[in-house]
Amino acid sequence: MQDSVLERQRYSQMVDLASPNSKVIANCVKAFLVGGSICAVSEVFRQYIYSFGFTKDEVSLIINIILIGLTALLTGLGLFSKIGKFSGAGTFVPITGFANSMVSPAIEFKKEGWVLGLAAKIFTVAGPVIVYGILSSMFVGFVYFIWDKVM
């Protein structure tokens, strides 16, 4: 019994020595700066697009398209992963993280061809999100439809 306690303590000491120390504050600052920069650039685009007289909904759509396009481009050039390694969670503002999760597998499997590689693998990670999002929205829409007819 005492041997197993000593073994656990020695193992715990070995793990502590081998594990790198986490730089929580530095990681949070990097994530804040990069995520904030993404949001600030988006706000600059938003103000610029508003100057053309688009509605709020149209501007939101255009900003999402720009962010998805830029993320796909940066992922394709191999820059998005470098930014992600630097900032951690800062790059995964929902729309950019989603775009990166769609483009990355497609690029990885591009060598297998346009249909069996690129087109088939583009939804590897994001596919379940899309499927469950559509199904859940259909379910909620159906519930609202029934609720409206009954009430």
JSON list of C-alpha atoms in Angstrom, two decimals:
[
{"chain": "A", "resi": 1, "resn": "MET", "atom": "CA", "xyz": [0.00, 0.00, 0.00]},
{"chain": "A", "resi": 2, "resn": "GLN", "atom": "CA", "xyz": [2.75, 2.41, 0.95]},
{"chain": "A", "resi": 3, "resn": "ASP", "atom": "CA", "xyz": [4.67, 1.54, -2.25]},
{"chain": "A", "resi": 4, "resn": "SER", "atom": "CA", "xyz": [1.75, 2.59, -4.41]},
{"chain": "A", "resi": 5, "resn": "VAL", "atom": "CA", "xyz": [1.51, 5.94, -2.59]},
{"chain": "A", "resi": 6, "resn": "LEU", "atom": "CA", "xyz": [5.22, 6.51, -3.16]},
{"chain": "A", "resi": 7, "resn": "GLU", "atom": "CA", "xyz": [4.86, 5.56, -6.82]},
{"chain": "A", "resi": 8, "resn": "ARG", "atom": "CA", "xyz": [2.03, 8.05, -7.27]},
{"chain": "A", "resi": 9, "resn": "GLN", "atom": "CA", "xyz": [4.05, 10.79, -5.61]},
{"chain": "A", "resi": 10, "resn": "ARG", "atom": "CA", "xyz": [7.09, 10.06, -7.80]},
{"chain": "A", "resi": 11, "resn": "TYR", "atom": "CA", "xyz": [4.89, 9.96, -10.88]},
{"chain": "A", "resi": 12, "resn": "SER", "atom": "CA", "xyz": [3.28, 13.27, -9.90]},
{"chain": "A", "resi": 13, "resn": "GLN", "atom": "CA", "xyz": [6.73, 14.84, -9.46]},
{"chain": "A", "resi": 14, "resn": "MET", "atom": "CA", "xyz": [7.83, 13.56, -12.87]},
{"chain": "A", "resi": 15, "resn": "VAL", "atom": "CA", "xyz": [4.70, 14.98, -14.51]},
{"chain": "A", "resi": 16, "resn": "ASP", "atom": "CA", "xyz": [5.23, 18.36, -12.83]},
{"chain": "A", "resi": 17, "resn": "LEU", "atom": "CA", "xyz": [8.82, 18.48, -14.08]},
{"chain": "A", "resi": 18, "resn": "ALA", "atom": "CA", "xyz": [7.91, 17.46, -17.64]},
{"chain": "A", "resi": 19, "resn": "SER", "atom": "CA", "xyz": [4.83, 19.67, -18.03]},
{"chain": "A", "resi": 20, "resn": "PRO", "atom": "CA", "xyz": [5.39, 23.20, -19.31]},
{"chain": "A", "resi": 21, "resn": "ASN", "atom": "CA", "xyz": [4.12, 26.04, -17.19]},
{"chain": "A", "resi": 22, "resn": "SER", "atom": "CA", "xyz": [1.01, 27.67, -18.57]},
{"chain": "A", "resi": 23, "resn": "LYS", "atom": "CA", "xyz": [1.26, 31.37, -19.29]},
{"chain": "A", "resi": 24, "resn": "VAL", "atom": "CA", "xyz": [-2.39, 32.16, -18.66]},
{"chain": "A", "resi": 25, "resn": "ILE", "atom": "CA", "xyz": [-2.11, 35.94, -18.50]},
{"chain": "A", "resi": 26, "resn": "ALA", "atom": "CA", "xyz": [0.03, 36.18, -21.65]},
{"chain": "A", "resi": 27, "resn": "ASN", "atom": "CA", "xyz": [-2.32, 33.81, -23.50]},
{"chain": "A", "resi": 28, "resn": "CYS", "atom": "CA", "xyz": [-5.36, 35.85, -22.47]},
{"chain": "A", "resi": 29, "resn": "VAL", "atom": "CA", "xyz": [-3.71, 39.09, -23.59]},
{"chain": "A", "resi": 30, "resn": "LYS", "atom": "CA", "xyz": [-2.76, 37.61, -26.98]},
{"chain": "A", "resi": 31, "resn": "ALA", "atom": "CA", "xyz": [-6.28, 36.22, -27.47]},
{"chain": "A", "resi": 32, "resn": "PHE", "atom": "CA", "xyz": [-7.81, 39.55, -26.51]},
{"chain": "A", "resi": 33, "resn": "LEU", "atom": "CA", "xyz": [-5.55, 41.54, -28.83]},
{"chain": "A", "resi": 34, "resn": "VAL", "atom": "CA", "xyz": [-6.04, 39.31, -31.88]},
{"chain": "A", "resi": 35, "resn": "GLY", "atom": "CA", "xyz": [-9.77, 38.76, -31.32]},
{"chain": "A", "resi": 36, "resn": "GLY", "atom": "CA", "xyz": [-10.21, 42.47, -30.64]},
{"chain": "A", "resi": 37, "resn": "SER", "atom": "CA", "xyz": [-8.28, 43.30, -33.80]},
{"chain": "A", "resi": 38, "resn": "ILE", "atom": "CA", "xyz": [-10.57, 41.06, -35.85]},
{"chain": "A", "resi": 39, "resn": "CYS", "atom": "CA", "xyz": [-13.57, 42.83, -34.36]},
{"chain": "A", "resi": 40, "resn": "ALA", "atom": "CA", "xyz": [-12.03, 46.28, -34.86]},
{"chain": "A", "resi": 41, "resn": "VAL", "atom": "CA", "xyz": [-11.25, 45.59, -38.52]},
{"chain": "A", "resi": 42, "resn": "SER", "atom": "CA", "xyz": [-14.79, 44.31, -38.94]},
{"chain": "A", "resi": 43, "resn": "GLU", "atom": "CA", "xyz": [-16.11, 47.52, -37.43]},
{"chain": "A", "resi": 44, "resn": "VAL", "atom": "CA", "xyz": [-14.03, 49.59, -39.89]},
{"chain": "A", "resi": 45, "resn": "PHE", "atom": "CA", "xyz": [-15.50, 47.56, -42.76]},
{"chain": "A", "resi": 46, "resn": "ARG", "atom": "CA", "xyz": [-18.97, 47.98, -41.27]},
{"chain": "A", "resi": 47, "resn": "GLN", "atom": "CA", "xyz": [-18.72, 51.76, -41.08]},
{"chain": "A", "resi": 48, "resn": "TYR", "atom": "CA", "xyz": [-17.33, 51.93, -44.61]},
{"chain": "A", "resi": 49, "resn": "ILE", "atom": "CA", "xyz": [-20.10, 49.72, -46.02]},
{"chain": "A", "resi": 50, "resn": "TYR", "atom": "CA", "xyz": [-22.77, 51.75, -44.18]},
{"chain": "A", "resi": 51, "resn": "SER", "atom": "CA", "xyz": [-21.58, 54.81, -46.13]},
{"chain": "A", "resi": 52, "resn": "PHE", "atom": "CA", "xyz": [-22.97, 53.23, -49.30]},
{"chain": "A", "resi": 53, "resn": "GLY", "atom": "CA", "xyz": [-26.51, 53.25, -47.88]},
{"chain": "A", "resi": 54, "resn": "PHE", "atom": "CA", "xyz": [-26.97, 49.56, -47.14]},
{"chain": "A", "resi": 55, "resn": "THR", "atom": "CA", "xyz": [-29.40, 48.47, -44.42]},
{"chain": "A", "resi": 56, "resn": "LYS", "atom": "CA", "xyz": [-28.23, 47.01, -41.12]},
{"chain": "A", "resi": 57, "resn": "ASP", "atom": "CA", "xyz": [-29.08, 43.45, -42.24]},
{"chain": "A", "resi": 58, "resn": "GLU", "atom": "CA", "xyz": [-27.31, 43.89, -45.56]},
{"chain": "A", "resi": 59, "resn": "VAL", "atom": "CA", "xyz": [-24.20, 45.25, -43.84]},
{"chain": "A", "resi": 60, "resn": "SER", "atom": "CA", "xyz": [-24.16, 42.29, -41.43]},
{"chain": "A", "resi": 61, "resn": "LEU", "atom": "CA", "xyz": [-24.36, 39.89, -44.35]},
{"chain": "A", "resi": 62, "resn": "ILE", "atom": "CA", "xyz": [-21.57, 41.64, -46.24]},
{"chain": "A", "resi": 63, "resn": "ILE", "atom": "CA", "xyz": [-19.32, 41.68, -43.14]},
{"chain": "A", "resi": 64, "resn": "ASN", "atom": "CA", "xyz": [-19.87, 37.94, -42.65]},
{"chain": "A", "resi": 65, "resn": "ILE", "atom": "CA", "xyz": [-18.98, 37.29, -46.29]},
{"chain": "A", "resi": 66, "resn": "ILE", "atom": "CA", "xyz": [-15.83, 39.41, -45.97]},
{"chain": "A", "resi": 67, "resn": "LEU", "atom": "CA", "xyz": [-14.73, 37.63, -42.77]},
{"chain": "A", "resi": 68, "resn": "ILE", "atom": "CA", "xyz": [-15.37, 34.19, -44.27]},
{"chain": "A", "resi": 69, "resn": "GLY", "atom": "CA", "xyz": [-13.52, 35.13, -47.44]},
{"chain": "A", "resi": 70, "resn": "LEU", "atom": "CA", "xyz": [-10.53, 36.60, -45.61]},
{"chain": "A", "resi": 71, "resn": "THR", "atom": "CA", "xyz": [-10.33, 33.61, -43.29]},
{"chain": "A", "resi": 72, "resn": "ALA", "atom": "CA", "xyz": [-10.50, 31.19, -46.20]},
{"chain": "A", "resi": 73, "resn": "LEU", "atom": "CA", "xyz": [-7.78, 33.14, -48.00]},
{"chain": "A", "resi": 74, "resn": "LEU", "atom": "CA", "xyz": [-5.52, 33.30, -44.93]},
{"chain": "A", "resi": 75, "resn": "THR", "atom": "CA", "xyz": [-6.11, 29.58, -44.29]},
{"chain": "A", "resi": 76, "resn": "GLY", "atom": "CA", "xyz": [-5.24, 28.75, -47.88]},
{"chain": "A", "resi": 77, "resn": "LEU", "atom": "CA", "xyz": [-2.03, 30.78, -47.63]},
{"chain": "A", "resi": 78, "resn": "GLY", "atom": "CA", "xyz": [-1.12, 29.05, -44.37]},
{"chain": "A", "resi": 79, "resn": "LEU", "atom": "CA", "xyz": [-1.23, 32.28, -42.38]},
{"chain": "A", "resi": 80, "resn": "PHE", "atom": "CA", "xyz": [-4.37, 31.66, -40.31]},
{"chain": "A", "resi": 81, "resn": "SER", "atom": "CA", "xyz": [-2.80, 28.70, -38.49]},
{"chain": "A", "resi": 82, "resn": "LYS", "atom": "CA", "xyz": [0.25, 30.82, -37.61]},
{"chain": "A", "resi": 83, "resn": "ILE", "atom": "CA", "xyz": [-1.98, 33.56, -36.24]},
{"chain": "A", "resi": 84, "resn": "GLY", "atom": "CA", "xyz": [-3.94, 30.90, -34.36]},
{"chain": "A", "resi": 85, "resn": "LYS", "atom": "CA", "xyz": [-0.79, 29.43, -32.80]},
{"chain": "A", "resi": 86, "resn": "PHE", "atom": "CA", "xyz": [0.20, 32.88, -31.61]},
{"chain": "A", "resi": 87, "resn": "SER", "atom": "CA", "xyz": [-3.17, 33.97, -30.24]},
{"chain": "A", "resi": 88, "resn": "GLY", "atom": "CA", "xyz": [-4.84, 30.71, -29.26]},
{"chain": "A", "resi": 89, "resn": "ALA", "atom": "CA", "xyz": [-8.56, 31.22, -28.95]},
{"chain": "A", "resi": 90, "resn": "GLY", "atom": "CA", "xyz": [-8.36, 34.83, -30.19]},
{"chain": "A", "resi": 91, "resn": "THR", "atom": "CA", "xyz": [-8.77, 33.82, -33.84]},
{"chain": "A", "resi": 92, "resn": "PHE", "atom": "CA", "xyz": [-11.77, 31.67, -33.22]},
{"chain": "A", "resi": 93, "resn": "VAL", "atom": "CA", "xyz": [-14.34, 34.41, -33.23]},
{"chain": "A", "resi": 94, "resn": "PRO", "atom": "CA", "xyz": [-17.28, 32.20, -34.30]},
{"chain": "A", "resi": 95, "resn": "ILE", "atom": "CA", "xyz": [-17.42, 33.14, -37.98]},
{"chain": "A", "resi": 96, "resn": "THR", "atom": "CA", "xyz": [-13.67, 32.94, -38.58]},
{"chain": "A", "resi": 97, "resn": "GLY", "atom": "CA", "xyz": [-13.29, 29.69, -36.65]},
{"chain": "A", "resi": 98, "resn": "PHE", "atom": "CA", "xyz": [-16.12, 28.15, -38.65]},
{"chain": "A", "resi": 99, "resn": "ALA", "atom": "CA", "xyz": [-14.63, 29.27, -41.97]},
{"chain": "A", "resi": 100, "resn": "ASN", "atom": "CA", "xyz": [-11.24, 27.89, -40.96]},
{"chain": "A", "resi": 101, "resn": "SER", "atom": "CA", "xyz": [-12.79, 24.56, -39.95]},
{"chain": "A", "resi": 102, "resn": "MET", "atom": "CA", "xyz": [-14.33, 24.23, -43.41]},
{"chain": "A", "resi": 103, "resn": "VAL", "atom": "CA", "xyz": [-11.31, 25.26, -45.47]},
{"chain": "A", "resi": 104, "resn": "SER", "atom": "CA", "xyz": [-8.59, 23.36, -43.58]},
{"chain": "A", "resi": 105, "resn": "PRO", "atom": "CA", "xyz": [-9.79, 19.80, -44.37]},
{"chain": "A", "resi": 106, "resn": "ALA", "atom": "CA", "xyz": [-10.47, 20.78, -47.96]},
{"chain": "A", "resi": 107, "resn": "ILE", "atom": "CA", "xyz": [-6.92, 22.02, -48.41]},
{"chain": "A", "resi": 108, "resn": "GLU", "atom": "CA", "xyz": [-5.53, 18.93, -46.72]},
{"chain": "A", "resi": 109, "resn": "PHE", "atom": "CA", "xyz": [-7.34, 16.60, -49.11]},
{"chain": "A", "resi": 110, "resn": "LYS", "atom": "CA", "xyz": [-6.99, 18.70, -52.27]},
{"chain": "A", "resi": 111, "resn": "LYS", "atom": "CA", "xyz": [-4.30, 16.34, -53.59]},
{"chain": "A", "resi": 112, "resn": "GLU", "atom": "CA", "xyz": [-6.98, 13.64, -53.89]},
{"chain": "A", "resi": 113, "resn": "GLY", "atom": "CA", "xyz": [-8.76, 15.68, -56.56]},
{"chain": "A", "resi": 114, "resn": "TRP", "atom": "CA", "xyz": [-11.48, 18.28, -56.83]},
{"chain": "A", "resi": 115, "resn": "VAL", "atom": "CA", "xyz": [-14.45, 15.96, -56.27]},
{"chain": "A", "resi": 116, "resn": "LEU", "atom": "CA", "xyz": [-13.19, 13.16, -54.00]},
{"chain": "A", "resi": 117, "resn": "GLY", "atom": "CA", "xyz": [-10.75, 15.38, -52.15]},
{"chain": "A", "resi": 118, "resn": "LEU", "atom": "CA", "xyz": [-11.74, 19.01, -52.00]},
{"chain": "A", "resi": 119, "resn": "ALA", "atom": "CA", "xyz": [-15.52, 18.80, -52.41]},
{"chain": "A", "resi": 120, "resn": "ALA", "atom": "CA", "xyz": [-15.97, 15.69, -50.28]},
{"chain": "A", "resi": 121, "resn": "LYS", "atom": "CA", "xyz": [-13.79, 16.83, -47.37]},
{"chain": "A", "resi": 122, "resn": "ILE", "atom": "CA", "xyz": [-14.82, 20.48, -47.13]},
{"chain": "A", "resi": 123, "resn": "PHE", "atom": "CA", "xyz": [-17.65, 19.57, -44.75]},
{"chain": "A", "resi": 124, "resn": "THR", "atom": "CA", "xyz": [-15.73, 17.03, -42.65]},
{"chain": "A", "resi": 125, "resn": "VAL", "atom": "CA", "xyz": [-15.62, 19.22, -39.56]},
{"chain": "A", "resi": 126, "resn": "ALA", "atom": "CA", "xyz": [-18.35, 21.74, -40.32]},
{"chain": "A", "resi": 127, "resn": "GLY", "atom": "CA", "xyz": [-20.80, 19.29, -41.88]},
{"chain": "A", "resi": 128, "resn": "PRO", "atom": "CA", "xyz": [-22.35, 18.06, -38.63]},
{"chain": "A", "resi": 129, "resn": "VAL", "atom": "CA", "xyz": [-22.76, 21.66, -37.46]},
{"chain": "A", "resi": 130, "resn": "ILE", "atom": "CA", "xyz": [-24.59, 22.54, -40.66]},
{"chain": "A", "resi": 131, "resn": "VAL", "atom": "CA", "xyz": [-26.78, 19.41, -40.57]},
{"chain": "A", "resi": 132, "resn": "TYR", "atom": "CA", "xyz": [-27.77, 19.79, -36.92]},
{"chain": "A", "resi": 133, "resn": "GLY", "atom": "CA", "xyz": [-28.26, 23.54, -37.37]},
{"chain": "A", "resi": 134, "resn": "ILE", "atom": "CA", "xyz": [-30.65, 22.99, -40.27]},
{"chain": "A", "resi": 135, "resn": "LEU", "atom": "CA", "xyz": [-32.50, 20.16, -38.52]},
{"chain": "A", "resi": 136, "resn": "SER", "atom": "CA", "xyz": [-32.86, 22.06, -35.26]},
{"chain": "A", "resi": 137, "resn": "SER", "atom": "CA", "xyz": [-34.06, 25.20, -37.06]},
{"chain": "A", "resi": 138, "resn": "MET", "atom": "CA", "xyz": [-36.61, 23.11, -38.97]},
{"chain": "A", "resi": 139, "resn": "PHE", "atom": "CA", "xyz": [-37.80, 21.56, -35.70]},
{"chain": "A", "resi": 140, "resn": "VAL", "atom": "CA", "xyz": [-38.11, 24.95, -33.99]},
{"chain": "A", "resi": 141, "resn": "GLY", "atom": "CA", "xyz": [-39.90, 26.37, -37.04]},
{"chain": "A", "resi": 142, "resn": "PHE", "atom": "CA", "xyz": [-42.33, 23.45, -36.99]},
{"chain": "A", "resi": 143, "resn": "VAL", "atom": "CA", "xyz": [-42.98, 23.94, -33.26]},
{"chain": "A", "resi": 144, "resn": "TYR", "atom": "CA", "xyz": [-43.64, 27.66, -33.84]},
{"chain": "A", "resi": 145, "resn": "PHE", "atom": "CA", "xyz": [-45.94, 26.82, -36.74]},
{"chain": "A", "resi": 146, "resn": "ILE", "atom": "CA", "xyz": [-47.97, 24.38, -34.61]},
{"chain": "A", "resi": 147, "resn": "TRP", "atom": "CA", "xyz": [-47.92, 26.79, -31.66]},
{"chain": "A", "resi": 148, "resn": "ASP", "atom": "CA", "xyz": [-49.28, 29.58, -33.89]},
{"chain": "A", "resi": 149, "resn": "LYS", "atom": "CA", "xyz": [-52.11, 27.35, -35.21]},
{"chain": "A", "resi": 150, "resn": "VAL", "atom": "CA", "xyz": [-53.08, 26.07, -31.76]},
{"chain": "A", "resi": 151, "resn": "MET", "atom": "CA", "xyz": [-52.82, 29.34, -29.88]}
]
